mmCIF file of C-alpha atoms in Angstrom:
data_model
loop_
_atom_site.group_PDB
_atom_site.id
_atom_site.type_symbol
_atom_site.label_atom_id
_atom_site.label_comp_id
_atom_site.label_asym_id
_atom_site.label_seq_id
_atom_site.Cartn_x
_atom_site.Cartn_y
_atom_site.Cartn_z
ATOM 1 C CA MET A 1 10.089 -17.792 7.779
ATOM 2 C CA PRO A 2 8.653 -14.461 7.015
ATOM 3 C CA VAL A 3 11.508 -11.828 6.320
ATOM 4 C CA SER A 4 12.280 -9.463 9.096
ATOM 5 C CA TYR A 5 12.584 -6.504 6.969
ATOM 6 C CA MET A 6 13.402 -4.219 9.656
ATOM 7 C CA GLN A 7 16.426 -5.875 10.871
ATOM 8 C CA ALA A 8 17.521 -6.379 7.494
ATOM 9 C CA ILE A 9 17.313 -2.709 6.548
ATOM 10 C CA ALA A 10 19.081 -1.666 9.714
ATOM 11 C CA GLU A 11 21.867 -4.035 8.873
ATOM 12 C CA ARG A 12 22.149 -2.834 5.464
ATOM 13 C CA TYR A 13 22.185 0.676 6.368
ATOM 14 C CA LEU A 14 24.589 0.088 9.062
ATOM 15 C CA ARG A 15 27.115 -1.390 6.285
ATOM 16 C CA LEU A 16 26.318 1.382 3.967
ATOM 17 C CA GLY A 17 27.154 3.818 6.577
ATOM 18 C CA TYR A 18 23.651 5.429 6.896
ATOM 19 C CA GLN A 19 22.045 6.377 10.057
ATOM 20 C CA PRO A 20 19.799 3.873 11.897
ATOM 21 C CA TYR A 21 16.123 4.460 11.014
ATOM 22 C CA ARG A 22 13.911 4.926 13.825
ATOM 23 C CA TRP A 23 10.676 2.756 12.909
ATOM 24 C CA PHE A 24 7.139 3.372 14.318
ATOM 25 C CA ALA A 25 6.379 1.047 17.360
ATOM 26 C CA ALA A 26 3.033 1.297 18.392
ATOM 27 C CA GLU A 27 2.977 2.112 22.172
ATOM 28 C CA SER A 28 -0.735 1.462 22.652
ATOM 29 C CA ALA A 29 -3.284 -0.683 21.425
ATOM 30 C CA PRO A 30 -5.090 0.900 18.124
ATOM 31 C CA PRO A 31 -8.230 2.819 18.053
ATOM 32 C CA TRP A 32 -11.159 0.550 16.999
ATOM 33 C CA GLN A 33 -14.252 1.035 15.164
ATOM 34 C CA PRO A 34 -16.555 -1.771 14.668
ATOM 35 C CA VAL A 35 -17.970 -2.792 11.278
ATOM 36 C CA LEU A 36 -21.463 -2.365 11.092
ATOM 37 C CA LYS A 37 -22.541 -3.658 7.693
ATOM 38 C CA PRO A 38 -22.010 -7.078 6.004
ATOM 39 C CA LEU A 39 -19.998 -6.909 2.924
ATOM 40 C CA ARG A 40 -22.906 -7.010 0.400
ATOM 41 C CA GLU A 41 -24.140 -3.779 1.858
ATOM 42 C CA MET A 42 -20.604 -2.069 2.177
ATOM 43 C CA ARG A 43 -19.438 0.779 0.341
ATOM 44 C CA LEU A 44 -15.667 0.533 0.516
ATOM 45 C CA GLY A 45 -12.895 2.748 -0.224
ATOM 46 C CA LEU A 46 -9.341 1.872 -1.423
ATOM 47 C CA LEU A 47 -5.919 3.379 -0.695
ATOM 48 C CA SER A 48 -2.954 1.981 -2.214
ATOM 49 C CA THR A 49 0.458 3.255 -1.029
ATOM 50 C CA SER A 50 2.059 1.862 -4.579
ATOM 51 C CA GLY A 51 2.374 5.398 -5.684
ATOM 52 C CA ALA A 52 -0.354 4.558 -8.636
ATOM 53 C CA TYR A 53 -1.575 7.293 -10.794
ATOM 54 C CA ALA A 54 -3.693 7.477 -13.683
ATOM 55 C CA VAL A 55 -2.544 8.617 -17.035
ATOM 56 C CA GLY A 56 -3.272 12.277 -17.316
ATOM 57 C CA GLN A 57 -2.289 12.871 -13.555
ATOM 58 C CA VAL A 58 1.331 13.869 -12.162
ATOM 59 C CA ALA A 59 3.326 10.950 -11.055
ATOM 60 C CA TYR A 60 4.738 11.116 -7.436
ATOM 61 C CA HIS A 61 8.419 12.442 -6.785
ATOM 62 C CA TYR A 62 10.840 10.529 -4.344
ATOM 63 C CA LYS A 63 11.563 13.184 -1.762
ATOM 64 C CA ASP A 64 8.864 12.317 0.958
ATOM 65 C CA ASP A 65 6.043 13.042 -1.343
ATOM 66 C CA CYS A 66 2.999 13.429 0.952
ATOM 67 C CA SER A 67 0.514 14.265 -2.063
ATOM 68 C CA ILE A 68 -2.459 11.836 -2.714
ATOM 69 C CA ARG A 69 -4.289 10.992 -5.902
ATOM 70 C CA GLU A 70 -7.766 10.190 -6.872
ATOM 71 C CA PHE A 71 -9.107 8.772 -9.894
ATOM 72 C CA PRO A 72 -12.345 6.876 -11.024
ATOM 73 C CA SER A 73 -12.860 3.282 -9.715
ATOM 74 C CA ALA A 74 -13.703 2.314 -13.182
ATOM 75 C CA THR A 75 -10.205 3.409 -14.506
ATOM 76 C CA PRO A 76 -8.892 0.090 -16.565
ATOM 77 C CA ASP A 77 -5.536 -1.284 -15.491
ATOM 78 C CA SER A 78 -4.191 -0.137 -18.940
ATOM 79 C CA ASN A 79 -4.333 3.511 -17.709
ATOM 80 C CA LEU A 80 -2.819 3.072 -14.319
ATOM 81 C CA ARG A 81 0.828 3.916 -14.003
ATOM 82 C CA PHE A 82 3.275 3.816 -10.774
ATOM 83 C CA SER A 83 5.934 6.044 -9.571
ATOM 84 C CA HIS A 84 7.562 4.825 -5.900
ATOM 85 C CA ILE A 85 10.855 5.390 -4.561
ATOM 86 C CA THR A 86 11.366 1.499 -4.418
ATOM 87 C CA GLU A 87 11.049 1.261 -8.122
ATOM 88 C CA ASN A 88 12.793 -2.209 -7.864
ATOM 89 C CA PHE A 89 9.182 -3.467 -6.437
ATOM 90 C CA LEU A 90 7.310 -2.153 -9.213
ATOM 91 C CA VAL A 91 8.347 -4.664 -11.883
ATOM 92 C CA ASP A 92 5.271 -6.928 -11.559
ATOM 93 C CA PRO A 93 3.007 -4.298 -10.613
ATOM 94 C CA ARG A 94 3.711 -2.193 -14.035
ATOM 95 C CA ARG A 95 2.932 -5.272 -15.746
ATOM 96 C CA ASP A 96 -0.239 -6.542 -13.758
ATOM 97 C CA PRO A 97 -1.438 -3.465 -11.412
ATOM 98 C CA GLY A 98 -3.833 -6.244 -9.998
ATOM 99 C CA CYS A 99 -0.836 -7.537 -7.829
ATOM 100 C CA ILE A 100 -0.541 -4.453 -5.913
ATOM 101 C CA PHE A 101 -3.796 -2.311 -6.791
ATOM 102 C CA PRO A 102 -6.989 -4.660 -6.572
ATOM 103 C CA SER A 103 -9.303 -2.132 -8.290
ATOM 104 C CA ARG A 104 -10.419 -4.780 -10.899
ATOM 105 C CA ALA A 105 -10.677 -7.957 -8.777
ATOM 106 C CA LEU A 106 -12.788 -5.171 -6.587
ATOM 107 C CA ARG A 107 -15.019 -4.344 -9.304
ATOM 108 C CA GLY A 108 -15.673 -8.282 -9.979
ATOM 109 C CA LEU A 109 -16.804 -8.600 -6.386
ATOM 110 C CA VAL A 110 -19.364 -5.734 -6.728
ATOM 111 C CA THR A 111 -20.479 -7.010 -9.842
ATOM 112 C CA ARG A 112 -21.196 -10.696 -8.522
ATOM 113 C CA GLY A 113 -22.789 -9.008 -5.216
ATOM 114 C CA VAL A 114 -20.297 -9.970 -2.807
ATOM 115 C CA LEU A 115 -19.140 -6.476 -2.051
ATOM 116 C CA GLY A 116 -22.021 -3.853 -1.964
ATOM 117 C CA SER A 117 -20.304 -0.901 -3.662
ATOM 118 C CA LEU A 118 -17.052 0.873 -4.483
ATOM 119 C CA ALA A 119 -16.260 4.248 -3.805
ATOM 120 C CA ASP A 120 -16.263 6.206 -6.683
ATOM 121 C CA ARG A 121 -12.543 7.591 -6.447
ATOM 122 C CA LEU A 122 -9.989 4.902 -5.429
ATOM 123 C CA LEU A 123 -6.936 6.689 -3.580
ATOM 124 C CA SER A 124 -3.185 6.238 -3.890
ATOM 125 C CA CYS A 125 -0.523 7.924 -2.029
ATOM 126 C CA MET A 126 3.610 7.397 -2.343
ATOM 127 C CA GLY A 127 4.059 5.321 0.921
ATOM 128 C CA GLY A 128 7.793 5.704 1.142
ATOM 129 C CA VAL A 129 7.824 8.653 3.280
ATOM 130 C CA TYR A 130 10.488 8.819 6.080
ATOM 131 C CA SER A 131 8.858 11.424 8.266
ATOM 132 C CA GLN A 132 6.441 9.965 10.607
ATOM 133 C CA ARG A 133 5.310 13.420 11.707
ATOM 134 C CA ARG A 134 4.461 14.265 7.913
ATOM 135 C CA VAL A 135 2.449 10.890 7.438
ATOM 136 C CA ARG A 136 0.407 12.005 10.498
ATOM 137 C CA GLU A 137 -0.006 15.642 9.658
ATOM 138 C CA GLU A 138 -0.518 15.598 5.938
ATOM 139 C CA VAL A 139 -1.162 12.300 4.375
ATOM 140 C CA ALA A 140 -3.468 10.894 7.251
ATOM 141 C CA PRO A 141 -5.643 13.978 7.301
ATOM 142 C CA ALA A 142 -5.942 14.093 3.424
ATOM 143 C CA VAL A 143 -6.955 10.501 3.101
ATOM 144 C CA LEU A 144 -9.429 10.812 6.156
ATOM 145 C CA ALA A 145 -11.139 13.845 4.153
ATOM 146 C CA ALA A 146 -11.183 12.089 0.711
ATOM 147 C CA MET A 147 -12.844 8.766 2.468
ATOM 148 C CA ARG A 148 -15.513 11.121 4.471
ATOM 149 C CA ALA A 149 -16.306 13.078 1.302
ATOM 150 C CA GLN A 150 -17.334 9.530 -0.406
ATOM 151 C CA ALA A 151 -19.061 8.300 2.655
ATOM 152 C CA VAL A 152 -17.491 5.076 2.891
ATOM 153 C CA ASP A 153 -18.337 2.095 5.303
ATOM 154 C CA ALA A 154 -14.931 0.868 5.599
ATOM 155 C CA VAL A 155 -11.390 1.456 3.969
ATOM 156 C CA LEU A 156 -8.901 -1.292 2.729
ATOM 157 C CA LEU A 157 -5.204 0.038 2.630
ATOM 158 C CA VAL A 158 -2.714 -2.132 0.422
ATOM 159 C CA ALA A 159 0.687 -1.409 1.362
ATOM 160 C CA MET A 160 3.510 -1.990 -1.000
ATOM 161 C CA MET B 1 8.014 1.913 4.934
ATOM 162 C CA CYS B 2 4.754 1.660 3.054
ATOM 163 C CA HIS B 3 3.534 -0.797 5.694
ATOM 164 C CA GLN B 4 4.473 1.751 8.481
ATOM 165 C CA THR B 5 2.360 4.515 6.603
ATOM 166 C CA VAL B 6 -0.450 2.303 6.112
ATOM 167 C CA SER B 7 -0.669 1.511 9.865
ATOM 168 C CA LEU B 8 -0.208 5.212 10.731
ATOM 169 C CA VAL B 9 -3.219 5.984 8.083
ATOM 170 C CA ALA B 10 -5.171 3.249 9.347
ATOM 171 C CA ARG B 11 -5.204 3.972 13.117
ATOM 172 C CA HIS B 12 -5.981 7.862 12.038
ATOM 173 C CA LEU B 13 -9.014 6.553 9.865
ATOM 174 C CA GLU B 14 -10.191 4.374 12.748
ATOM 175 C CA ALA B 15 -9.863 7.271 15.404
ATOM 176 C CA ASN B 16 -12.126 9.262 13.328
ATOM 177 C CA GLY B 17 -14.780 6.590 12.898
ATOM 178 C CA ILE B 18 -14.026 4.632 9.702
ATOM 179 C CA PRO B 19 -13.182 0.789 10.155
ATOM 180 C CA THR B 20 -10.046 -0.454 8.302
ATOM 181 C CA MET B 21 -8.202 -3.416 7.068
ATOM 182 C CA CYS B 22 -4.565 -3.042 5.834
ATOM 183 C CA LEU B 23 -3.329 -5.721 3.340
ATOM 184 C CA GLY B 24 0.651 -6.188 3.208
ATOM 185 C CA SER B 25 3.615 -8.439 2.914
ATOM 186 C CA ALA B 26 5.966 -7.103 5.860
ATOM 187 C CA LEU B 27 4.720 -9.121 9.035
ATOM 188 C CA ASP B 28 7.491 -7.512 11.338
ATOM 189 C CA ILE B 29 6.326 -3.675 10.299
ATOM 190 C CA PHE B 30 2.547 -4.737 10.751
ATOM 191 C CA GLU B 31 3.580 -5.927 14.427
ATOM 192 C CA ALA B 32 5.595 -3.167 15.338
ATOM 193 C CA GLY B 33 3.131 -0.616 13.882
ATOM 194 C CA ARG B 34 -0.185 -2.346 15.090
ATOM 195 C CA PRO B 35 -2.884 -1.401 12.688
ATOM 196 C CA PRO B 36 -6.263 -2.059 13.852
ATOM 197 C CA ARG B 37 -6.788 -5.112 11.404
ATOM 198 C CA SER B 38 -4.271 -6.332 9.229
ATOM 199 C CA THR B 39 -3.896 -9.135 6.816
ATOM 200 C CA PHE B 40 -0.368 -10.797 6.028
ATOM 201 C CA VAL B 41 0.563 -12.462 2.761
ATOM 202 C CA ASP B 42 3.987 -14.103 2.536
ATOM 203 C CA TYR B 43 4.735 -12.668 -0.790
ATOM 204 C CA PRO B 44 7.635 -10.416 -1.955
ATOM 205 C CA LEU B 45 6.984 -6.810 -1.748
ATOM 206 C CA GLY B 46 5.279 -5.359 -4.632
ATOM 207 C CA HIS B 47 2.501 -8.126 -4.615
ATOM 208 C CA SER B 48 0.537 -7.705 -1.510
ATOM 209 C CA ALA B 49 -2.632 -8.191 -3.587
ATOM 210 C CA GLY B 50 -1.387 -11.335 -5.230
ATOM 211 C CA LYS B 51 0.635 -12.987 -7.877
ATOM 212 C CA PRO B 52 0.935 -11.190 -11.272
ATOM 213 C CA PHE B 53 -1.794 -12.361 -13.881
ATOM 214 C CA ASP B 54 -3.042 -14.958 -11.471
ATOM 215 C CA VAL B 55 -6.838 -13.834 -10.963
ATOM 216 C CA ALA B 56 -7.650 -16.661 -8.728
ATOM 217 C CA ASP B 57 -4.536 -16.079 -6.363
ATOM 218 C CA GLN B 58 -5.666 -12.066 -6.306
ATOM 219 C CA GLU B 59 -9.433 -12.845 -5.534
ATOM 220 C CA MET B 60 -8.627 -15.066 -2.866
ATOM 221 C CA ILE B 61 -6.272 -12.768 -1.060
ATOM 222 C CA LEU B 62 -9.068 -9.968 -1.371
ATOM 223 C CA LEU B 63 -11.809 -11.922 -0.133
ATOM 224 C CA ALA B 64 -9.649 -13.171 2.784
ATOM 225 C CA ALA B 65 -8.671 -9.518 3.795
ATOM 226 C CA LEU B 66 -12.455 -8.327 3.394
ATOM 227 C CA GLN B 67 -13.823 -11.317 5.524
ATOM 228 C CA GLY B 68 -11.384 -10.464 8.005
ATOM 229 C CA LEU B 69 -12.653 -6.877 8.047
ATOM 230 C CA THR B 70 -16.087 -8.264 9.033
ATOM 231 C CA THR B 71 -15.230 -10.954 11.232
ATOM 232 C CA ALA B 72 -12.342 -9.291 13.447
ATOM 233 C CA THR B 73 -13.456 -8.491 16.916
ATOM 234 C CA ALA B 74 -10.623 -6.888 18.718
ATOM 235 C CA PRO B 75 -7.962 -4.036 17.998
ATOM 236 C CA SER B 76 -4.885 -5.210 16.608
ATOM 237 C CA THR B 77 -5.935 -8.396 14.875
ATOM 238 C CA LEU B 78 -3.744 -9.614 12.500
ATOM 239 C CA GLN B 79 -4.465 -12.582 10.343
ATOM 240 C CA CYS B 80 -1.903 -14.704 8.300
ATOM 241 C CA LEU B 81 -2.898 -15.987 5.048
ATOM 242 C CA PRO B 82 -1.673 -19.562 4.059
ATOM 243 C CA ASN B 83 -0.491 -18.575 0.480
ATOM 244 C CA ARG B 84 3.124 -19.333 -0.573
ATOM 245 C CA TRP B 85 5.246 -17.638 -3.370
ATOM 246 C CA ASP B 86 6.928 -20.736 -4.261
ATOM 247 C CA ASP B 87 8.459 -23.662 -2.403
ATOM 248 C CA SER B 88 12.329 -22.496 -2.514
ATOM 249 C CA GLY B 89 12.573 -19.882 0.163
ATOM 250 C CA GLU B 90 14.933 -18.283 -2.039
ATOM 251 C CA TRP B 91 13.328 -14.957 -2.161
ATOM 252 C CA GLN B 92 13.175 -14.613 1.461
ATOM 253 C CA GLN B 93 16.997 -15.229 1.617
ATOM 254 C CA ALA B 94 17.492 -12.503 -0.923
ATOM 255 C CA ALA B 95 14.961 -10.014 0.706
ATOM 256 C CA GLY B 96 16.311 -10.422 4.498
ATOM 257 C CA ALA B 97 20.161 -10.139 3.208
ATOM 258 C CA SER B 98 21.792 -7.638 5.132
ATOM 259 C CA THR B 99 24.496 -7.349 2.238
ATOM 260 C CA GLY B 100 22.362 -6.000 -0.344
ATOM 261 C CA GLU B 101 22.810 -2.561 -2.085
ATOM 262 C CA ASP B 102 20.899 0.639 -1.406
ATOM 263 C CA THR B 103 17.823 -0.388 -3.927
ATOM 264 C CA ARG B 104 16.105 3.117 -3.291
ATOM 265 C CA GLN B 105 15.792 5.627 -6.213
ATOM 266 C CA PRO B 106 17.441 9.254 -5.697
ATOM 267 C CA ARG B 107 15.313 11.504 -3.290
ATOM 268 C CA ASP B 108 14.511 13.549 -6.302
ATOM 269 C CA ASP B 109 11.416 16.044 -5.814
ATOM 270 C CA THR B 110 10.302 15.878 -9.548
ATOM 271 C CA PRO B 111 7.522 13.994 -10.895
ATOM 272 C CA GLN B 112 8.714 10.667 -11.704
ATOM 273 C CA PHE B 113 6.735 9.380 -14.447
ATOM 274 C CA GLN B 114 6.677 5.761 -15.427
ATOM 275 C CA LEU B 115 6.496 6.616 -19.400
ATOM 276 C CA PRO B 116 7.789 9.743 -21.166
ATOM 277 C CA ALA B 117 4.238 9.722 -22.648
ATOM 278 C CA ASP B 118 2.768 10.076 -19.478
ATOM 279 C CA ARG B 119 4.245 13.376 -18.851
ATOM 280 C CA ASP B 120 2.856 14.702 -22.289
ATOM 281 C CA ALA B 121 -0.459 13.392 -21.111
ATOM 282 C CA ALA B 122 -0.175 15.342 -17.780
ATOM 283 C CA LEU B 123 0.681 18.291 -19.632
ATOM 284 C CA ALA B 124 -2.371 17.918 -22.267
ATOM 285 C CA SER B 125 -4.669 17.556 -18.854
ATOM 286 C CA GLY B 126 -3.390 20.808 -17.320
ATOM 287 C CA ALA B 127 -2.273 18.683 -14.194
ATOM 288 C CA LEU B 128 1.180 19.296 -14.919
ATOM 289 C CA MET B 129 2.399 22.895 -15.547
ATOM 290 C CA ARG B 130 5.519 23.460 -17.947
#
């Protein structure tokens, strides 16, 4: 059975004496944009919420950090680092970034002609932001602008 | 929390003309947030793109997500992959327990570098000011 995270977190917080968190629950069907190209012709953008950054960049902070990072899609795994408020989930990503940031596997698909191309720069954010308003007003527009600037056909978003 | 964030960002991208696929490991948060397209893999958080050092597993998940991107035909399509982390189910019990500690780091507003050398590199590049 898949884990019921919202229920488990609510019960855990209650036990610890915290206020309950009000999760986003969609009240309407999501917007929809048809995919117009086959994979082999597609230029793909990537956003990971794992708090990934490249060596030389500033790490994320843990108080609703709404900034994003962009780094070249050719950045080797050995130059990827992670900072995220739930560091306990970063044990394996810090050993093998491929389990949360699939840039190496994506480059492989491009080399083999399965995927058309990757955006020149891949994106990350620190997805542990409590304020849904700030995600809507800060993170989402920043990601949209960065993706538009790279003229991607579609975006893969990987949640941690 | 990350699954909520990707759901909100994906909805924003899609509303502005860019098709999206979300890949994640928290089924209930995807079901609540209803991103346009999502792929669920039943692995512990931190492994949405596959098991560590398992190239075949990572590629299988990635390909399934990308194929779902091109084949989904209706808003709020959620595909569940058959991958299993192990046969014990122990990790699900631990992750779903209501008795655990608060595992979050303090909500500090200074950069939390993975390694001390990363701070030096950020200072050297000019990205971080003293």
